[in-house]
mmCIF file of C-alpha atoms in Angstrom:
data_model
loop_
_atom_site.group_PDB
_atom_site.id
_atom_site.type_symbol
_atom_site.label_atom_id
_atom_site.label_comp_id
_atom_site.label_asym_id
_atom_site.label_seq_id
_atom_site.Cartn_x
_atom_site.Cartn_y
_atom_site.Cartn_z
ATOM 1 C CA TRP A 1 0.000 0.000 0.000
ATOM 2 C CA ARG A 2 1.047 3.598 -0.467
ATOM 3 C CA LEU A 3 -0.168 7.035 0.570
ATOM 4 C CA ARG A 4 0.936 10.190 -1.239
ATOM 5 C CA VAL A 5 -0.100 13.695 -0.194
ATOM 6 C CA GLY A 6 0.802 16.889 -2.055
ATOM 7 C CA ARG A 7 1.600 17.991 -5.574
ATOM 8 C CA GLN A 8 2.039 15.015 -7.893
ATOM 9 C CA GLU A 9 1.397 13.590 -11.330
ATOM 10 C CA LEU A 10 -1.439 11.140 -11.929
ATOM 11 C CA ALA A 11 -2.128 8.664 -14.730
ATOM 12 C CA LEU A 12 -4.908 6.075 -14.588
ATOM 13 C CA GLY A 13 -5.882 3.496 -17.193
ATOM 14 C CA ASP A 14 -4.307 4.496 -20.491
ATOM 15 C CA GLY A 15 -4.642 8.204 -19.674
ATOM 16 C CA ARG A 16 -7.699 8.723 -21.849
ATOM 17 C CA LEU A 17 -9.575 10.375 -18.962
ATOM 18 C CA ILE A 18 -7.026 11.180 -16.239
ATOM 19 C CA ALA A 19 -3.334 11.735 -16.930
ATOM 20 C CA SER A 20 -0.338 14.031 -16.711
ATOM 21 C CA PRO A 21 0.449 14.558 -20.411
ATOM 22 C CA ASP A 22 4.142 15.139 -21.053
ATOM 23 C CA TRP A 23 3.822 16.407 -24.634
ATOM 24 C CA GLY A 24 3.737 20.113 -23.760
ATOM 25 C CA ASN A 25 6.400 22.215 -22.102
ATOM 26 C CA VAL A 26 4.743 21.806 -18.688
ATOM 27 C CA ASN A 27 3.178 18.592 -17.374
ATOM 28 C CA ARG A 28 -0.234 18.691 -15.722
ATOM 29 C CA THR A 29 0.025 18.118 -11.968
ATOM 30 C CA TYR A 30 -2.456 17.794 -9.131
ATOM 31 C CA ASP A 31 -2.619 18.839 -5.477
ATOM 32 C CA MET A 32 -4.209 15.765 -4.020
ATOM 33 C CA VAL A 33 -4.338 12.852 -1.606
ATOM 34 C CA ARG A 34 -3.896 9.452 -3.225
ATOM 35 C CA GLY A 35 -4.047 6.101 -1.495
ATOM 36 C CA SER A 36 -3.090 2.928 -3.358
ATOM 37 C CA ALA A 37 -3.354 -0.683 -2.258
ATOM 38 C CA ALA A 38 -2.669 -4.000 -3.970
ATOM 39 C CA TYR A 39 -3.542 -7.529 -2.934
ATOM 40 C CA GLY A 40 -3.138 -10.473 -5.258
ATOM 41 C CA ARG A 41 -4.708 -9.638 -8.594
ATOM 42 C CA VAL A 42 -6.525 -6.510 -7.348
ATOM 43 C CA ARG A 43 -5.194 -2.936 -7.178
ATOM 44 C CA VAL A 44 -7.225 0.014 -5.904
ATOM 45 C CA ASP A 45 -6.571 3.757 -6.140
ATOM 46 C CA ALA A 46 -8.617 6.210 -4.087
ATOM 47 C CA PHE A 47 -7.904 9.872 -4.723
ATOM 48 C CA GLY A 48 -9.181 13.387 -4.246
ATOM 49 C CA GLY A 49 -7.800 16.803 -5.060
ATOM 50 C CA LEU A 50 -7.507 19.613 -7.575
ATOM 51 C CA ALA A 51 -5.753 20.129 -10.895
ATOM 52 C CA VAL A 52 -2.955 22.689 -10.875
ATOM 53 C CA GLN A 53 -3.014 25.556 -13.361
ATOM 54 C CA ALA A 54 0.339 26.321 -14.985
ATOM 55 C CA GLU A 55 1.331 29.987 -14.568
ATOM 56 C CA PRO A 56 4.128 31.295 -16.840
ATOM 57 C CA ASP A 57 5.288 33.974 -14.397
ATOM 58 C CA LEU A 58 4.109 32.691 -11.004
ATOM 59 C CA PHE A 59 4.318 29.602 -8.829
ATOM 60 C CA ASP A 60 1.641 27.255 -10.179
ATOM 61 C CA ARG A 61 -1.664 27.479 -8.317
ATOM 62 C CA ARG A 62 -4.681 25.258 -7.929
ATOM 63 C CA LYS A 63 -7.739 25.887 -10.085
ATOM 64 C CA LYS A 64 -10.234 27.690 -7.880
ATOM 65 C CA GLY A 65 -13.670 26.169 -7.578
ATOM 66 C CA GLU A 66 -12.748 22.888 -9.276
ATOM 67 C CA TYR A 67 -11.897 19.567 -7.665
ATOM 68 C CA PHE A 68 -12.425 15.861 -8.251
ATOM 69 C CA TYR A 69 -12.289 12.568 -6.389
ATOM 70 C CA GLY A 70 -12.797 8.952 -7.271
ATOM 71 C CA LEU A 71 -11.998 5.260 -7.100
ATOM 72 C CA TRP A 72 -10.107 3.327 -9.797
ATOM 73 C CA THR A 73 -9.761 -0.464 -9.578
ATOM 74 C CA VAL A 74 -7.701 -2.920 -11.623
ATOM 75 C CA VAL A 75 -8.435 -6.651 -11.587
ATOM 76 C CA ASP A 76 -5.750 -8.629 -13.429
ATOM 77 C CA LYS A 77 -6.306 -12.052 -14.978
ATOM 78 C CA ILE A 78 -10.024 -12.095 -14.232
ATOM 79 C CA ALA A 79 -10.038 -14.413 -17.260
ATOM 80 C CA PRO A 80 -7.090 -15.721 -19.306
ATOM 81 C CA ASN A 81 -5.132 -12.728 -20.671
ATOM 82 C CA THR A 82 -7.875 -10.347 -19.530
ATOM 83 C CA ALA A 83 -7.923 -7.404 -17.095
ATOM 84 C CA LEU A 84 -10.819 -5.199 -16.025
ATOM 85 C CA GLU A 85 -10.703 -1.635 -14.691
ATOM 86 C CA PRO A 86 -13.999 -0.390 -13.219
ATOM 87 C CA PHE A 87 -13.926 3.214 -12.016
ATOM 88 C CA VAL A 88 -15.978 6.153 -10.808
ATOM 89 C CA VAL A 89 -14.861 9.798 -10.794
ATOM 90 C CA VAL A 90 -16.777 12.844 -9.544
ATOM 91 C CA LYS A 91 -15.776 16.299 -10.826
ATOM 92 C CA HIS A 92 -17.138 19.469 -9.209
ATOM 93 C CA ASN A 93 -17.118 23.045 -10.507
ATOM 94 C CA ASP A 94 -18.439 26.167 -8.825
ATOM 95 C CA ASN A 95 -20.443 28.878 -10.600
ATOM 96 C CA VAL A 96 -21.223 27.459 -14.032
ATOM 97 C CA VAL A 97 -23.898 28.718 -16.453
ATOM 98 C CA GLY A 98 -26.583 26.319 -17.662
ATOM 99 C CA GLU A 99 -28.518 26.268 -20.919
ATOM 100 C CA ASP A 100 -31.196 28.552 -19.431
ATOM 101 C CA LEU A 101 -28.405 30.983 -18.402
ATOM 102 C CA GLY A 102 -29.013 30.095 -14.755
ATOM 103 C CA LEU A 103 -26.013 30.083 -12.421
ATOM 104 C CA GLY A 104 -25.142 27.089 -10.242
ATOM 105 C CA ASN A 105 -22.628 24.344 -9.540
ATOM 106 C CA ALA A 106 -21.678 21.373 -11.670
ATOM 107 C CA ASP A 107 -21.253 17.787 -10.453
ATOM 108 C CA VAL A 108 -20.245 15.364 -13.201
ATOM 109 C CA VAL A 109 -20.342 11.693 -12.167
ATOM 110 C CA THR A 110 -18.293 9.537 -14.542
ATOM 111 C CA VAL A 111 -18.725 5.758 -14.341
ATOM 112 C CA GLY A 112 -16.842 3.462 -16.653
ATOM 113 C CA LEU A 113 -15.158 0.196 -17.417
ATOM 114 C CA ARG A 114 -11.914 -0.453 -19.256
ATOM 115 C CA ALA A 115 -11.114 -3.977 -20.446
ATOM 116 C CA THR A 116 -7.899 -5.240 -22.005
ATOM 117 C CA SER A 117 -7.458 -8.701 -23.454
ATOM 118 C CA LYS A 118 -5.442 -10.821 -25.853
ATOM 119 C CA VAL A 119 -7.561 -12.707 -28.385
ATOM 120 C CA TRP A 120 -6.260 -15.843 -30.078
ATOM 121 C CA ARG A 121 -2.903 -15.167 -28.368
ATOM 122 C CA ARG A 122 -1.902 -12.468 -30.825
ATOM 123 C CA ILE A 123 -4.585 -9.762 -31.117
ATOM 124 C CA ASP A 124 -4.444 -7.194 -28.305
ATOM 125 C CA THR A 125 -7.753 -5.446 -27.617
ATOM 126 C CA ALA A 126 -8.763 -2.544 -25.397
ATOM 127 C CA THR A 127 -12.315 -1.375 -24.737
ATOM 128 C CA ASP A 128 -13.491 1.745 -22.873
ATOM 129 C CA ILE A 129 -17.163 2.276 -21.978
ATOM 130 C CA VAL A 130 -18.004 5.489 -20.112
ATOM 131 C CA VAL A 131 -21.278 7.133 -19.053
ATOM 132 C CA GLN A 132 -21.791 10.461 -17.295
ATOM 133 C CA GLN A 133 -24.675 11.783 -15.230
ATOM 134 C CA GLY A 134 -25.167 14.581 -12.733
ATOM 135 C CA SER A 135 -26.089 18.242 -12.875
ATOM 136 C CA TYR A 136 -24.718 21.378 -14.522
ATOM 137 C CA ALA A 137 -26.441 24.388 -12.944
ATOM 138 C CA ASN A 138 -30.106 23.658 -13.785
ATOM 139 C CA ASP A 139 -29.265 21.131 -16.531
ATOM 140 C CA ASP A 140 -29.246 17.346 -16.300
ATOM 141 C CA ILE A 141 -26.093 15.641 -17.580
ATOM 142 C CA ARG A 142 -26.639 12.689 -19.918
ATOM 143 C CA SER A 143 -23.482 11.884 -21.905
ATOM 144 C CA TRP A 144 -21.392 8.884 -22.892
ATOM 145 C CA ALA A 145 -18.307 7.742 -24.799
ATOM 146 C CA PHE A 146 -16.871 4.547 -26.228
ATOM 147 C CA HIS A 147 -13.489 3.432 -27.528
ATOM 148 C CA GLN A 148 -12.347 0.171 -29.113
ATOM 149 C CA GLN A 149 -8.850 -0.778 -30.239
ATOM 150 C CA ALA A 150 -7.464 -3.933 -31.810
ATOM 151 C CA ALA A 151 -3.774 -4.484 -32.590
ATOM 152 C CA MET A 152 -2.546 -7.465 -34.599
ATOM 153 C CA PRO A 153 1.155 -8.224 -35.174
ATOM 154 C CA PHE A 154 2.507 -10.175 -38.134
ATOM 155 C CA ALA A 155 5.140 -12.105 -36.207
ATOM 156 C CA LYS A 156 6.574 -14.041 -39.165
ATOM 157 C CA GLN A 157 7.677 -10.887 -40.976
ATOM 158 C CA PRO A 158 11.255 -9.626 -40.358
ATOM 159 C CA TRP A 159 10.192 -6.030 -39.614
ATOM 160 C CA LYS A 160 7.558 -7.141 -37.069
ATOM 161 C CA PRO A 161 4.734 -5.104 -38.630
ATOM 162 C CA ARG A 162 1.730 -4.382 -36.433
ATOM 163 C CA LEU A 163 -1.705 -3.197 -37.571
ATOM 164 C CA VAL A 164 -3.702 -1.066 -35.103
ATOM 165 C CA VAL A 165 -7.370 -0.220 -35.690
ATOM 166 C CA ASP A 166 -9.176 2.314 -33.467
ATOM 167 C CA TYR A 167 -12.711 3.587 -33.167
ATOM 168 C CA ALA A 168 -13.705 6.332 -30.720
ATOM 169 C CA VAL A 169 -17.004 8.146 -30.263
ATOM 170 C CA ALA A 170 -18.205 10.721 -27.733
ATOM 171 C CA SER A 171 -21.691 12.159 -27.451
ATOM 172 C CA GLY A 172 -22.609 15.765 -28.210
ATOM 173 C CA ASP A 173 -25.493 18.054 -27.325
ATOM 174 C CA ASP A 174 -28.042 18.092 -30.149
ATOM 175 C CA ASP A 175 -30.304 20.726 -28.511
ATOM 176 C CA PRO A 176 -28.680 23.650 -26.651
ATOM 177 C CA LYS A 177 -31.937 24.699 -24.946
ATOM 178 C CA ASP A 178 -33.606 21.494 -23.742
ATOM 179 C CA GLY A 179 -32.077 21.439 -20.241
ATOM 180 C CA ARG A 180 -30.073 18.279 -20.942
ATOM 181 C CA ARG A 181 -26.297 18.509 -21.261
ATOM 182 C CA GLN A 182 -25.172 15.711 -23.581
ATOM 183 C CA THR A 183 -21.608 16.826 -24.372
ATOM 184 C CA PHE A 184 -19.157 14.274 -23.009
ATOM 185 C CA ASP A 185 -16.571 15.684 -20.579
ATOM 186 C CA GLN A 186 -13.107 14.213 -21.289
ATOM 187 C CA LEU A 187 -11.989 15.231 -17.755
ATOM 188 C CA TYR A 188 -8.184 15.503 -17.459
ATOM 189 C CA SER A 189 -7.180 13.487 -20.495
ATOM 190 C CA SER A 190 -3.916 13.124 -22.375
ATOM 191 C CA ASN A 191 -4.883 13.248 -26.044
ATOM 192 C CA HIS A 192 -1.558 13.462 -27.854
ATOM 193 C CA GLY A 193 -1.462 10.904 -30.643
ATOM 194 C CA ARG A 194 -4.774 9.299 -29.687
ATOM 195 C CA TYR A 195 -6.801 11.102 -32.360
ATOM 196 C CA GLY A 196 -4.035 11.935 -34.796
ATOM 197 C CA LEU A 197 -0.564 13.450 -34.428
ATOM 198 C CA ALA A 198 -1.794 16.944 -35.306
ATOM 199 C CA ASP A 199 -3.511 17.078 -31.886
ATOM 200 C CA GLN A 200 -6.573 18.927 -33.154
ATOM 201 C CA VAL A 201 -9.422 16.683 -31.967
ATOM 202 C CA GLY A 202 -10.706 15.993 -28.449
ATOM 203 C CA TRP A 203 -12.913 13.178 -27.136
ATOM 204 C CA ARG A 204 -16.096 15.283 -27.275
ATOM 205 C CA ASN A 205 -18.918 15.313 -29.859
ATOM 206 C CA MET A 206 -16.964 13.214 -32.322
ATOM 207 C CA HIS A 207 -16.392 10.009 -34.242
ATOM 208 C CA ASP A 208 -12.855 8.873 -35.082
ATOM 209 C CA ILE A 209 -11.921 5.881 -37.209
ATOM 210 C CA GLY A 210 -8.169 5.298 -37.210
ATOM 211 C CA VAL A 211 -5.798 2.809 -38.844
ATOM 212 C CA THR A 212 -2.056 2.663 -38.120
ATOM 213 C CA LEU A 213 0.688 0.391 -39.446
ATOM 214 C CA GLU A 214 3.822 0.107 -37.297
ATOM 215 C CA ALA A 215 7.096 -1.651 -38.100
ATOM 216 C CA THR A 216 10.575 -2.159 -36.645
ATOM 217 C CA PRO A 217 13.079 -2.207 -39.519
ATOM 218 C CA HIS A 218 15.949 -2.170 -37.006
ATOM 219 C CA LYS A 219 16.064 -3.057 -33.315
ATOM 220 C CA ALA A 220 16.725 0.610 -32.532
ATOM 221 C CA LEU A 221 14.244 2.100 -35.036
ATOM 222 C CA LYS A 222 10.463 2.031 -35.043
ATOM 223 C CA VAL A 223 8.328 3.700 -37.745
ATOM 224 C CA GLY A 224 4.650 4.101 -38.440
ATOM 225 C CA VAL A 225 2.069 5.541 -40.822
ATOM 226 C CA GLY A 226 -1.610 6.053 -40.168
ATOM 227 C CA ALA A 227 -4.846 7.778 -41.102
ATOM 228 C CA HIS A 228 -7.909 9.055 -39.223
ATOM 229 C CA LYS A 229 -11.394 9.931 -40.424
ATOM 230 C CA PHE A 230 -13.145 12.501 -38.185
ATOM 231 C CA LEU A 231 -16.873 13.254 -37.985
ATOM 232 C CA LEU A 232 -18.959 15.329 -35.598
ATOM 233 C CA PHE A 233 -21.477 13.454 -33.481
ATOM 234 C CA THR A 234 -23.923 16.321 -34.055
ATOM 235 C CA VAL A 235 -23.546 19.602 -35.947
ATOM 236 C CA ASN A 236 -25.498 21.451 -33.235
ATOM 237 C CA ASP A 237 -22.652 21.103 -30.701
ATOM 238 C CA GLY A 238 -19.611 22.155 -32.734
ATOM 239 C CA PHE A 239 -16.009 21.010 -32.924
ATOM 240 C CA TYR A 240 -13.936 20.507 -29.740
ATOM 241 C CA GLY A 241 -10.144 20.657 -29.777
ATOM 242 C CA SER A 242 -7.734 18.297 -28.037
ATOM 243 C CA GLY A 243 -7.774 20.421 -24.880
ATOM 244 C CA GLY A 244 -11.539 20.018 -24.553
ATOM 245 C CA SER A 245 -12.592 23.565 -25.490
ATOM 246 C CA ARG A 246 -14.979 24.239 -28.358
ATOM 247 C CA VAL A 247 -13.052 25.823 -31.226
ATOM 248 C CA VAL A 248 -15.670 25.918 -34.022
ATOM 249 C CA LEU A 249 -19.457 26.292 -33.868
ATOM 250 C CA ASN A 250 -21.655 26.435 -36.961
ATOM 251 C CA ARG A 251 -25.146 25.036 -36.426
ATOM 252 C CA LYS A 252 -26.073 25.927 -40.015
ATOM 253 C CA ALA A 253 -23.484 23.565 -41.503
ATOM 254 C CA THR A 254 -24.881 20.829 -43.737
ATOM 255 C CA SER A 255 -22.093 18.309 -43.126
ATOM 256 C CA ARG A 256 -20.603 16.536 -40.088
ATOM 257 C CA ASP A 257 -17.364 15.768 -41.963
ATOM 258 C CA LEU A 258 -14.364 17.247 -40.125
ATOM 259 C CA GLY A 259 -11.820 15.733 -42.485
ATOM 260 C CA VAL A 260 -9.056 13.179 -42.857
ATOM 261 C CA GLU A 261 -5.672 13.187 -41.152
ATOM 262 C CA VAL A 262 -2.584 11.373 -42.456
ATOM 263 C CA ASP A 263 0.336 10.751 -40.083
ATOM 264 C CA GLY A 264 3.891 9.476 -40.257
ATOM 265 C CA TRP A 265 6.430 9.105 -37.433
ATOM 266 C CA PHE A 266 9.633 7.436 -36.247
ATOM 267 C CA GLN A 267 11.357 6.605 -32.938
ATOM 268 C CA TRP A 268 15.116 6.025 -32.887
ATOM 269 C CA THR A 269 16.825 4.735 -29.745
ATOM 270 C CA ILE A 270 20.389 5.958 -30.050
ATOM 271 C CA SER A 271 21.574 4.724 -26.655
ATOM 272 C CA LYS A 272 20.215 3.891 -23.211
ATOM 273 C CA GLU A 273 20.311 7.599 -22.383
ATOM 274 C CA LEU A 274 19.341 9.240 -25.694
ATOM 275 C CA SER A 275 16.447 8.792 -28.124
ATOM 276 C CA LEU A 276 15.207 10.812 -31.087
ATOM 277 C CA SER A 277 11.719 10.907 -32.558
ATOM 278 C CA GLY A 278 9.791 12.930 -35.085
ATOM 279 C CA GLY A 279 6.736 12.963 -37.271
ATOM 280 C CA LEU A 280 4.203 14.865 -39.314
ATOM 281 C CA GLY A 281 0.437 15.055 -38.933
ATOM 282 C CA THR A 282 -1.551 16.572 -41.826
ATOM 283 C CA LEU A 283 -5.248 17.315 -41.402
ATOM 284 C CA PHE A 284 -7.198 17.829 -44.644
ATOM 285 C CA ALA A 285 -10.345 19.826 -43.915
ATOM 286 C CA GLY A 286 -13.706 18.195 -44.541
ATOM 287 C CA ASP A 287 -16.941 19.887 -45.593
ATOM 288 C CA TYR A 288 -17.818 21.028 -42.061
ATOM 289 C CA LEU A 289 -14.535 22.892 -41.630
ATOM 290 C CA LYS A 290 -14.747 24.261 -45.174
ATOM 291 C CA GLN A 291 -18.216 25.638 -44.405
ATOM 292 C CA SER A 292 -17.197 26.991 -40.982
ATOM 293 C CA THR A 293 -13.571 28.178 -41.417
ATOM 294 C CA ASP A 294 -11.183 29.058 -44.226
ATOM 295 C CA GLY A 295 -10.759 25.305 -44.804
ATOM 296 C CA ARG A 296 -6.971 25.309 -44.842
ATOM 297 C CA THR A 297 -4.933 22.112 -44.657
ATOM 298 C CA LEU A 298 -3.154 21.969 -41.298
ATOM 299 C CA MET A 299 0.352 20.496 -40.997
ATOM 300 C CA ALA A 300 1.922 19.718 -37.604
ATOM 301 C CA PRO A 301 5.570 18.560 -37.810
ATOM 302 C CA TYR A 302 7.602 17.740 -34.719
ATOM 303 C CA LEU A 303 11.120 16.657 -33.807
ATOM 304 C CA LEU A 304 12.255 15.918 -30.266
ATOM 305 C CA TRP A 305 14.917 14.145 -28.288
ATOM 306 C CA ASN A 306 14.771 12.589 -24.842
ATOM 307 C CA VAL A 307 17.725 12.381 -22.491
ATOM 308 C CA LYS A 308 17.664 10.169 -19.398
ATOM 309 C CA PHE A 309 19.993 11.010 -16.542
#
């Protein structure tokens, strides 16, 4: 067992809902109490605290009026090559504005299950099922999300190619004045690379179909290419970026098509201490973005090195 109190990083599951993403210049941290215990095949995390807001010129401070707490459980080998992760997380915000412009507090209750398994001894699968209820000022929260991944290696090939297929969907609000909040809240997620390398899409009001092919042409070099097809869940709710904020809203659009992204990347392990990686994500605007923005093609190249010491 372990008890940690104070400022710390936090990553649960695969980080799709709660994580400390390390892609930016500053990691997300939390001021919190976290108790962990493990016995046999079962591990339990109980936690409560607040996310810390990064301040460029000041010592980082907690976000006022926002905190969360929850319970995350992992049960290994509940069946052959299968693990289950049931969880519940409650997020609270003070002074939010509902659809009727009324002021109140928000309490988002997130209940979910993550399952990982190996099928036929070679296909790795991961499934995430999440539902949310609660209140947002005078509104009722009714939202949900789903994710499915399957990864199949081709072991007999010399480059060890691996095909990864993903599907993710998150609900959106189809009526902004009915008193029901249906936009899924992605909480404190780490979205880099999950919905394309360009990092333009969040797990809110969306569909994402992704296919990636990975290979290892050398023991120190790993490469990959992939593509994603993005659609809105509903036009009435708009387009949410990777950080969770709405970046485009056009309820008069006639298409839900956000576009197609094509990615390519590499990871080169130079030594035990040094590694180099890079890639390019290119998002080609679909009809929705063409109708709502200037419709430009977005290119996001990156190059980085990691040093361990």
